[in-house]
Amino acid sequence: MVVLLAGGAGYIGSHTAVELINAGHEVVIVDDYSNSCPESIKRVEEITGKSIASYEADVKDKAALRKIFAENDIDCVIHFAGLKAVGESTRLPAKYYRNNIDTTLSLIECMKEAGVTKIVFSSSATVYGDQKPPYVETMPKGECSNPYGWTKSMMEQILTDCAKADPELTVVLLRYFNPIGAHSSGKIGEDPQGIPNNLMPYVSQVAAGVREQLTIFGGDYPTPDGTCRRDYIHVVDLALGHIKAVEKILKDNICDAYNLGTGKGYSVLELVNTFSKVNNVDVNYKIVERRPGDIDACYADTSYALKELNFKTTKTIEEMCKDAYNFILKNK
Ligand code: NAD
Ligand code: WQD
């Protein structure tokens, strides 16, 4: 299959490109490099030994998309292109709604023109809102605590409505939990610009001496050690979930949502302590007040993804911590 990766130079897109190529597929990447750089595509080429057709373009730009669909025989699209900084989305909501929703609409419209009928969408566990975990796909979607989350919830609705209206359109909504870690080569990984918003890149930067101290948001949650629990999934397992999704839409005409998580919750302190232990490094931290919008626990029910996609994670929290540290040491 030829798979167009919109936003494919980013953290999850680059790992998915590697696994798609390893599985014998061909990839084409379009990215505006607003949160990545062309170097990541070069690194994917180094890892796989294959060259990749890539385009620098804004996915909102329909003229650019038409050219890509005309020049490549695309079978399927995976839509990673989006802004994802939760805090920034509360300060600049219009920027998030414009970028995330318009990229989706342009893709869907250009796919229709080009006769491409299959799309996999990067959604998020954030669409469940604040309900009692484990999150099951049959739960109603919840209230999101920020505009970023609402863009994901709205895009799921847009894609579902488009699939209802067009019986040929096949849609897979992948609800990611907390992707962390990096490719074992250390060539690609999460490389946030500026101060990291997410836990793992912050922990890695403190361990590597780039930042002085981690602040842990909240030590008084109703969890065994008082810190929040999350379902951390190795980014390579997550990438392999996309292969399963692509295999699924090759054979079934569906519009459905699947959780991509491990089903296990680890607390912030458990993650920090595991990171220190497996990498034999200190992580200086202090516990401060809660971060607004955080929920105490979030983890997946993984049974539907297992049943329908035959998707099961294999990588441990120890491997996630080792691979994240290896990446930062090689790319400080
Ligand atoms: P990322 O920022 O590393 O990758 C997104 C890519 O999209 C970047 O390369 C960026 O340059 C590109 N992009 C953004 N807007 C674009 C536009 N208008 N035109 C072209 N390219 C554009 O993020 P990621 O962590 O790889 O996330 C990929 C997708 O998964 C995003 O949609 C994100 O919201 C979603 N997601 C991520 C997480 C997570 O924790 N990383 C969790 C749930 C969902
Ligand atoms: C994890 C835990 C923090 C940073 C976010 C988005 C979600 C999805 C994944 C995607 C929480 C704590 C964090 C720090 C800390 N996004 N923390 N100190 O909030 O579960 O999910 O990313 O596109 O939509 O909301 O992930 O990594 O920010 O936080 O103590 O410096 O780590 O409070 O408990 P989160 P996270």
GROMACS .gro file of C-alpha atoms and ligand atoms in nm:
model
  412
    1MET     CA    1   0.000   0.000   0.000
    2VAL     CA    2   0.104   0.359  -0.054
    3VAL     CA    3   0.026   0.553   0.263
    4LEU     CA    4   0.025   0.932   0.284
    5LEU     CA    5   0.140   1.048   0.627
    6ALA     CA    6   0.011   1.399   0.693
    7GLY     CA    7   0.234   1.535   0.970
    8GLY     CA    8   0.463   1.238   0.912
    9ALA     CA    9   0.785   1.417   1.014
   10GLY     CA   10   0.665   1.446   1.374
   11TYR     CA   11   0.719   1.221   1.673
   12ILE     CA   12   0.451   0.957   1.610
   13GLY     CA   13   0.451   0.997   1.230
   14SER     CA   14   0.824   0.927   1.195
   15HIS     CA   15   0.801   0.608   1.406
   16THR     CA   16   0.497   0.498   1.206
   17ALA     CA   17   0.685   0.561   0.881
   18VAL     CA   18   0.960   0.322   0.997
   19GLU     CA   19   0.714   0.047   1.088
   20LEU     CA   20   0.510   0.089   0.768
   21ILE     CA   21   0.825   0.059   0.557
   22ASN     CA   22   0.941  -0.242   0.764
   23ALA     CA   23   0.602  -0.401   0.693
   24GLY     CA   24   0.652  -0.358   0.318
   25HIS     CA   25   0.440  -0.047   0.258
   26GLU     CA   26   0.547   0.268   0.077
   27VAL     CA   27   0.512   0.606   0.248
   28VAL     CA   28   0.474   0.963   0.125
   29ILE     CA   29   0.509   1.241   0.381
   30VAL     CA   30   0.359   1.590   0.386
   31ASP     CA   31   0.455   1.823   0.670
   32ASP     CA   32   0.495   2.198   0.716
   33TYR     CA   33   0.767   2.139   0.978
   34SER     CA   34   0.587   2.369   1.224
   35ASN     CA   35   0.678   2.123   1.500
   36SER     CA   36   0.943   1.903   1.337
   37CYS     CA   37   1.219   1.921   1.080
   38PRO     CA   38   1.321   1.746   0.757
   39GLU     CA   39   1.607   1.579   0.946
   40SER     CA   40   1.360   1.332   1.100
   41ILE     CA   41   1.269   1.207   0.751
   42LYS     CA   42   1.640   1.166   0.673
   43ARG     CA   43   1.673   0.962   0.992
   44VAL     CA   44   1.380   0.740   0.892
   45GLU     CA   45   1.559   0.683   0.560
   46GLU     CA   46   1.878   0.591   0.748
   47ILE     CA   47   1.693   0.344   0.973
   48THR     CA   48   1.502   0.176   0.689
   49GLY     CA   49   1.748   0.213   0.402
   50LYS     CA   50   1.458   0.335   0.182
   51SER     CA   51   1.410   0.677   0.030
   52ILE     CA   52   1.088   0.863   0.103
   53ALA     CA   53   0.889   1.104  -0.114
   54SER     CA   54   0.827   1.410   0.099
   55TYR     CA   55   0.655   1.745   0.054
   56GLU     CA   56   0.690   2.062   0.260
   57ALA     CA   57   0.335   2.196   0.264
   58ASP     CA   58   0.053   2.305   0.487
   59VAL     CA   59  -0.212   2.033   0.499
   60LYS     CA   60  -0.479   2.305   0.503
   61ASP     CA   61  -0.362   2.399   0.152
   62LYS     CA   62  -0.585   2.211  -0.091
   63ALA     CA   63  -0.379   2.305  -0.398
   64ALA     CA   64  -0.073   2.146  -0.237
   65LEU     CA   65  -0.272   1.835  -0.144
   66ARG     CA   66  -0.413   1.801  -0.497
   67LYS     CA   67  -0.058   1.800  -0.635
   68ILE     CA   68   0.045   1.527  -0.387
   69PHE     CA   69  -0.256   1.309  -0.473
   70ALA     CA   70  -0.190   1.364  -0.846
   71GLU     CA   71   0.179   1.272  -0.822
   72ASN     CA   72   0.136   0.962  -0.603
   73ASP     CA   73  -0.093   0.664  -0.618
   74ILE     CA   74  -0.214   0.698  -0.259
   75ASP     CA   75  -0.422   0.412  -0.114
   76CYS     CA   76  -0.468   0.541   0.239
   77VAL     CA   77  -0.406   0.851   0.452
   78ILE     CA   78  -0.289   0.867   0.813
   79HIS     CA   79  -0.363   1.210   0.957
   80PHE     CA   80  -0.114   1.311   1.227
   81ALA     CA   81  -0.092   1.680   1.128
   82GLY     CA   82  -0.205   1.889   1.418
   83LEU     CA   83  -0.104   2.123   1.696
   84LYS     CA   84  -0.095   1.941   2.030
   85ALA     CA   85   0.020   2.171   2.312
   86VAL     CA   86  -0.267   2.165   2.561
   87GLY     CA   87  -0.162   2.483   2.749
   88GLU     CA   88  -0.109   2.681   2.429
   89SER     CA   89  -0.452   2.572   2.307
   90THR     CA   90  -0.617   2.746   2.603
   91ARG     CA   91  -0.427   3.068   2.523
   92LEU     CA   92  -0.474   3.049   2.145
   93PRO     CA   93  -0.792   2.848   2.086
   94ALA     CA   94  -0.865   2.990   1.738
   95LYS     CA   95  -0.519   2.884   1.618
   96TYR     CA   96  -0.593   2.526   1.732
   97TYR     CA   97  -0.945   2.510   1.587
   98ARG     CA   98  -0.823   2.661   1.256
   99ASN     CA   99  -0.524   2.432   1.215
  100ASN     CA  100  -0.660   2.105   1.344
  101ILE     CA  101  -1.005   2.123   1.189
  102ASP     CA  102  -0.906   2.278   0.857
  103THR     CA  103  -0.632   2.020   0.798
  104THR     CA  104  -0.895   1.748   0.844
  105LEU     CA  105  -1.150   1.913   0.614
  106SER     CA  106  -0.892   1.979   0.339
  107LEU     CA  107  -0.771   1.620   0.357
  108ILE     CA  108  -1.121   1.474   0.339
  109GLU     CA  109  -1.219   1.699   0.047
  110CYS     CA  110  -0.903   1.627  -0.151
  111MET     CA  111  -0.928   1.254  -0.077
  112LYS     CA  112  -1.280   1.258  -0.221
  113GLU     CA  113  -1.161   1.439  -0.537
  114ALA     CA  114  -0.877   1.190  -0.578
  115GLY     CA  115  -1.093   0.883  -0.508
  116VAL     CA  116  -0.903   0.790  -0.190
  117THR     CA  117  -1.143   0.632   0.058
  118LYS     CA  118  -0.938   0.525   0.361
  119ILE     CA  119  -0.823   0.743   0.651
  120VAL     CA  120  -0.670   0.670   0.991
  121PHE     CA  121  -0.695   0.960   1.234
  122SER     CA  122  -0.475   1.044   1.535
  123SER     CA  123  -0.727   1.096   1.809
  124SER     CA  124  -0.666   1.097   2.182
  125ALA     CA  125  -0.788   0.953   2.511
  126THR     CA  126  -0.868   1.314   2.595
  127VAL     CA  127  -1.204   1.269   2.412
  128TYR     CA  128  -1.328   1.060   2.708
  129GLY     CA  129  -1.305   1.364   2.936
  130ASP     CA  130  -1.305   1.298   3.309
  131GLN     CA  131  -1.483   0.964   3.355
  132LYS     CA  132  -1.398   0.660   3.563
  133PRO     CA  133  -1.122   0.454   3.396
  134PRO     CA  134  -1.063   0.218   3.233
  135TYR     CA  135  -1.189   0.395   2.924
  136VAL     CA  136  -1.393   0.178   2.689
  137GLU     CA  137  -1.475   0.275   2.330
  138THR     CA  138  -1.847   0.230   2.400
  139MET     CA  139  -1.843   0.508   2.663
  140PRO     CA  140  -1.996   0.834   2.546
  141LYS     CA  141  -1.736   1.101   2.476
  142GLY     CA  142  -1.690   1.345   2.764
  143GLU     CA  143  -1.631   1.712   2.837
  144CYS     CA  144  -1.280   1.810   2.732
  145SER     CA  145  -1.087   2.040   2.964
  146ASN     CA  146  -0.917   2.238   2.685
  147PRO     CA  147  -0.958   2.348   2.320
  148TYR     CA  148  -0.699   2.094   2.198
  149GLY     CA  149  -0.915   1.813   2.334
  150TRP     CA  150  -1.228   1.962   2.177
  151THR     CA  151  -1.056   1.973   1.835
  152LYS     CA  152  -1.000   1.596   1.863
  153SER     CA  153  -1.358   1.535   1.971
  154MET     CA  154  -1.492   1.754   1.689
  155MET     CA  155  -1.269   1.593   1.427
  156GLU     CA  156  -1.394   1.250   1.533
  157GLN     CA  157  -1.748   1.380   1.479
  158ILE     CA  158  -1.662   1.535   1.141
  159LEU     CA  159  -1.504   1.212   1.016
  160THR     CA  160  -1.794   1.004   1.148
  161ASP     CA  161  -2.048   1.230   0.972
  162CYS     CA  162  -1.848   1.215   0.647
  163ALA     CA  163  -1.839   0.834   0.667
  164LYS     CA  164  -2.218   0.824   0.726
  165ALA     CA  165  -2.272   1.039   0.418
  166ASP     CA  166  -2.028   0.851   0.197
  167PRO     CA  167  -2.059   0.472   0.220
  168GLU     CA  168  -1.719   0.429   0.052
  169LEU     CA  169  -1.531   0.630   0.314
  170THR     CA  170  -1.352   0.408   0.567
  171VAL     CA  171  -1.242   0.572   0.892
  172VAL     CA  172  -1.034   0.447   1.182
  173LEU     CA  173  -1.013   0.674   1.486
  174LEU     CA  174  -0.713   0.580   1.701
  175ARG     CA  175  -0.738   0.709   2.056
  176TYR     CA  176  -0.381   0.730   2.180
  177PHE     CA  177  -0.310   0.722   2.552
  178ASN     CA  178   0.033   0.861   2.658
  179PRO     CA  179   0.299   0.783   2.396
  180ILE     CA  180   0.657   0.795   2.526
  181GLY     CA  181   0.998   0.642   2.444
  182ALA     CA  182   1.183   0.640   2.116
  183HIS     CA  183   1.317   0.413   1.843
  184SER     CA  184   1.588   0.185   1.982
  185SER     CA  185   1.844   0.332   1.738
  186GLY     CA  186   1.818   0.667   1.918
  187LYS     CA  187   1.785   0.834   1.576
  188ILE     CA  188   1.422   0.945   1.614
  189GLY     CA  189   1.226   1.040   1.923
  190GLU     CA  190   1.030   1.319   2.085
  191ASP     CA  191   1.208   1.649   2.039
  192PRO     CA  192   0.986   1.928   2.174
  193GLN     CA  193   1.069   2.289   2.095
  194GLY     CA  194   1.125   2.498   2.411
  195ILE     CA  195   1.008   2.387   2.754
  196PRO     CA  196   0.844   2.043   2.730
  197ASN     CA  197   0.475   2.023   2.820
  198ASN     CA  198   0.471   1.648   2.866
  199LEU     CA  199   0.620   1.446   3.147
  200MET     CA  200   0.868   1.213   2.974
  201PRO     CA  201   1.061   1.473   2.772
  202TYR     CA  202   1.086   1.684   3.088
  203VAL     CA  203   1.218   1.388   3.291
  204SER     CA  204   1.471   1.306   3.016
  205GLN     CA  205   1.593   1.665   2.999
  206VAL     CA  206   1.642   1.684   3.377
  207ALA     CA  207   1.825   1.350   3.378
  208ALA     CA  208   2.048   1.464   3.091
  209GLY     CA  209   2.132   1.791   3.266
  210VAL     CA  210   1.946   2.014   3.017
  211ARG     CA  211   1.704   2.130   3.291
  212GLU     CA  212   1.755   2.153   3.662
  213GLN     CA  213   1.444   2.015   3.824
  214LEU     CA  214   1.121   1.839   3.736
  215THR     CA  215   0.808   1.981   3.893
  216ILE     CA  216   0.553   1.711   3.969
  217PHE     CA  217   0.205   1.856   3.949
  218GLY     CA  218   0.010   1.743   4.255
  219GLY     CA  219   0.090   1.496   4.531
  220ASP     CA  220  -0.258   1.482   4.680
  221TYR     CA  221  -0.459   1.289   4.420
  222PRO     CA  222  -0.666   0.990   4.534
  223THR     CA  223  -0.403   0.742   4.406
  224PRO     CA  224  -0.171   0.515   4.610
  225ASP     CA  225   0.122   0.762   4.609
  226GLY     CA  226  -0.080   1.082   4.553
  227THR     CA  227   0.046   1.147   4.197
  228CYS     CA  228  -0.157   1.103   3.877
  229ARG     CA  229  -0.171   0.772   3.693
  230ARG     CA  230  -0.145   0.746   3.316
  231ASP     CA  231  -0.135   0.470   3.054
  232TYR     CA  232   0.211   0.516   2.899
  233ILE     CA  233   0.258   0.338   2.567
  234HIS     CA  234   0.591   0.291   2.387
  235VAL     CA  235   0.583   0.492   2.063
  236VAL     CA  236   0.700   0.187   1.864
  237ASP     CA  237   0.405  -0.016   1.997
  238LEU     CA  238   0.183   0.278   1.905
  239ALA     CA  239   0.333   0.288   1.555
  240LEU     CA  240   0.262  -0.085   1.518
  241GLY     CA  241  -0.099  -0.009   1.609
  242HIS     CA  242  -0.117   0.197   1.289
  243ILE     CA  243  -0.006  -0.104   1.085
  244LYS     CA  244  -0.294  -0.299   1.238
  245ALA     CA  245  -0.532  -0.013   1.153
  246VAL     CA  246  -0.410  -0.002   0.793
  247GLU     CA  247  -0.453  -0.380   0.764
  248LYS     CA  248  -0.805  -0.346   0.904
  249ILE     CA  249  -0.920  -0.080   0.660
  250LEU     CA  250  -0.774  -0.276   0.369
  251LYS     CA  251  -1.032  -0.546   0.430
  252ASP     CA  252  -1.326  -0.383   0.615
  253ASN     CA  253  -1.535  -0.080   0.523
  254ILE     CA  254  -1.583   0.065   0.872
  255CYS     CA  255  -1.595   0.381   1.077
  256ASP     CA  256  -1.480   0.290   1.425
  257ALA     CA  257  -1.267   0.401   1.720
  258TYR     CA  258  -0.997   0.199   1.898
  259ASN     CA  259  -0.793   0.267   2.211
  260LEU     CA  260  -0.417   0.239   2.173
  261GLY     CA  261  -0.281   0.193   2.523
  262THR     CA  262  -0.138  -0.082   2.741
  263GLY     CA  263  -0.428  -0.100   2.986
  264LYS     CA  264  -0.191  -0.037   3.279
  265GLY     CA  265  -0.161   0.284   3.478
  266TYR     CA  266   0.168   0.411   3.624
  267SER     CA  267   0.193   0.708   3.858
  268VAL     CA  268   0.423   1.002   3.794
  269LEU     CA  269   0.646   0.890   4.082
  270GLU     CA  270   0.655   0.530   3.956
  271LEU     CA  271   0.765   0.654   3.614
  272VAL     CA  272   1.031   0.886   3.758
  273ASN     CA  273   1.167   0.614   3.991
  274THR     CA  274   1.174   0.356   3.710
  275PHE     CA  275   1.356   0.603   3.485
  276SER     CA  276   1.621   0.665   3.756
  277LYS     CA  277   1.666   0.295   3.823
  278VAL     CA  278   1.696   0.161   3.468
  279ASN     CA  279   1.919   0.445   3.353
  280ASN     CA  280   2.115   0.471   3.675
  281VAL     CA  281   2.068   0.846   3.688
  282ASP     CA  282   1.920   1.095   3.936
  283VAL     CA  283   1.608   1.289   3.847
  284ASN     CA  284   1.582   1.592   4.070
  285TYR     CA  285   1.217   1.675   4.139
  286LYS     CA  286   0.984   1.865   4.368
  287ILE     CA  287   0.612   1.818   4.414
  288VAL     CA  288   0.408   2.134   4.360
  289GLU     CA  289   0.038   2.219   4.329
  290ARG     CA  290  -0.191   2.045   4.079
  291ARG     CA  291  -0.190   2.151   3.711
  292PRO     CA  292  -0.534   2.281   3.607
  293GLY     CA  293  -0.724   2.035   3.388
  294ASP     CA  294  -0.535   1.721   3.501
  295ILE     CA  295  -0.738   1.416   3.597
  296ASP     CA  296  -0.625   1.170   3.865
  297ALA     CA  297  -0.618   0.855   3.650
  298CYS     CA  298  -0.644   0.765   3.283
  299TYR     CA  299  -0.593   0.421   3.132
  300ALA     CA  300  -0.739   0.214   2.853
  301ASP     CA  301  -0.956  -0.088   2.825
  302THR     CA  302  -0.761  -0.266   2.553
  303SER     CA  303  -0.999  -0.554   2.478
  304TYR     CA  304  -1.171  -0.402   2.173
  305ALA     CA  305  -0.840  -0.317   1.999
  306LEU     CA  306  -0.722  -0.672   2.072
  307LYS     CA  307  -1.040  -0.828   1.937
  308GLU     CA  308  -1.084  -0.610   1.628
  309LEU     CA  309  -0.727  -0.514   1.536
  310ASN     CA  310  -0.534  -0.794   1.703
  311PHE     CA  311  -0.334  -0.517   1.868
  312LYS     CA  312  -0.137  -0.585   2.183
  313THR     CA  313   0.157  -0.392   2.324
  314THR     CA  314   0.480  -0.573   2.410
  315LYS     CA  315   0.714  -0.307   2.544
  316THR     CA  316   0.757  -0.247   2.917
  317ILE     CA  317   0.777   0.077   3.111
  318GLU     CA  318   1.148  -0.001   3.164
  319GLU     CA  319   1.205  -0.011   2.786
  320MET     CA  320   1.013   0.315   2.746
  321CYS     CA  321   1.242   0.484   3.001
  322LYS     CA  322   1.562   0.336   2.854
  323ASP     CA  323   1.475   0.434   2.497
  324ALA     CA  324   1.371   0.787   2.595
  325TYR     CA  325   1.705   0.842   2.775
  326ASN     CA  326   1.906   0.686   2.491
  327PHE     CA  327   1.741   0.930   2.248
  328ILE     CA  328   1.819   1.239   2.452
  329LEU     CA  329   2.180   1.133   2.520
  330LYS     CA  330   2.234   1.087   2.146
  331ASN     CA  331   2.064   1.415   2.049
  332LYS     CA  332   2.122   1.657   2.338
  333NAD     P1  333   0.416   1.624   1.648
  333NAD     O1  334   0.394   1.769   1.672
  333NAD     O2  335   0.551   1.568   1.672
  333NAD     O3  336   0.370   1.584   1.500
  333NAD     C1  337   0.269   1.655   1.431
  333NAD     C2  338   0.328   1.695   1.296
  333NAD     O4  339   0.229   1.767   1.222
  333NAD     C3  340   0.449   1.786   1.309
  333NAD     O5  341   0.553   1.735   1.229
  333NAD     C4  342   0.401   1.921   1.256
  333NAD     O6  343   0.503   1.993   1.193
  333NAD     C5  344   0.292   1.877   1.159
  333NAD     N1  345   0.186   1.976   1.135
  333NAD     C6  346   0.109   2.045   1.223
  333NAD     N2  347   0.023   2.124   1.158
  333NAD     C7  348   0.044   2.105   1.025
  333NAD     C8  349  -0.013   2.158   0.907
  333NAD     N3  350  -0.111   2.249   0.911
  333NAD     N4  351   0.034   2.117   0.788
  333NAD     C9  352   0.135   2.025   0.781
  333NAD     N5  353   0.193   1.971   0.888
  333NAD    C10  354   0.148   2.011   1.009
  333NAD     O7  355   0.307   1.546   1.735
  333NAD     P2  356   0.290   1.391   1.761
  333NAD     O8  357   0.314   1.369   1.906
  333NAD     O9  358   0.365   1.314   1.662
  333NAD    O10  359   0.134   1.377   1.738
  333NAD    C11  360   0.080   1.336   1.615
  333NAD    C12  361  -0.071   1.342   1.624
  333NAD    O11  362  -0.115   1.261   1.733
  333NAD    C13  363  -0.124   1.483   1.654
  333NAD    O12  364  -0.243   1.501   1.582
  333NAD    C14  365  -0.152   1.479   1.802
  333NAD    O13  366  -0.255   1.568   1.839
  333NAD    C15  367  -0.197   1.334   1.820
  333NAD     N6  368  -0.179   1.285   1.957
  333NAD    C16  369  -0.055   1.295   2.016
  333NAD    C17  370  -0.038   1.251   2.146
  333NAD    C18  371   0.095   1.267   2.217
  333NAD    O14  372   0.097   1.262   2.340
  333NAD     N7  373   0.206   1.285   2.146
  333NAD    C19  374  -0.146   1.195   2.215
  333NAD    C20  375  -0.270   1.186   2.152
  333NAD    C21  376  -0.285   1.231   2.021
  334WQD     C1  377   0.136   1.321   3.244
  334WQD     C2  378   0.138   1.333   3.396
  334WQD     C3  379   0.099   1.556   3.475
  334WQD     C4  380   0.464   1.736   3.316
  334WQD     C5  381  -0.142   1.508   2.751
  334WQD     C6  382  -0.266   1.559   2.680
  334WQD     C7  383  -0.336   1.444   2.610
  334WQD     C8  384  -0.239   1.371   2.518
  334WQD     C9  385  -0.114   1.327   2.592
  334WQD    C10  386  -0.185   1.476   2.315
  334WQD    C11  387   0.028   1.424   3.448
  334WQD    C12  388   0.238   1.510   3.510
  334WQD    C13  389   0.363   1.648   3.349
  334WQD    C14  390   0.546   1.787   3.419
  334WQD    C15  391   0.423   1.655   3.578
  334WQD     N1  392  -0.196   1.463   2.420
  334WQD     N2  393   0.343   1.608   3.477
  334WQD     N3  394   0.522   1.744   3.546
  334WQD     O1  395  -0.160   1.546   3.058
  334WQD     O2  396  -0.172   1.293   3.062
  334WQD     O3  397  -0.182   1.412   2.848
  334WQD     O4  398  -0.055   1.441   2.656
  334WQD     O5  399  -0.178   1.503   2.214
  334WQD     O6  400  -0.442   1.499   2.537
  334WQD     O7  401  -0.353   1.618   2.774
  334WQD     O8  402   0.030   1.405   2.967
  334WQD     O9  403   0.275   1.410   2.984
  334WQD    O10  404   0.146   1.625   3.013
  334WQD    O11  405   0.132   1.451   3.189
  334WQD    O12  406   0.405   1.624   3.694
  334WQD    O13  407   0.635   1.870   3.396
  334WQD    O14  408   0.261   1.396   3.433
  334WQD    O15  409   0.042   1.630   3.580
  334WQD    O16  410  -0.013   1.370   3.570
  334WQD     P1  411  -0.128   1.417   2.996
  334WQD     P2  412   0.154   1.478   3.032
   0.00000   0.00000   0.00000
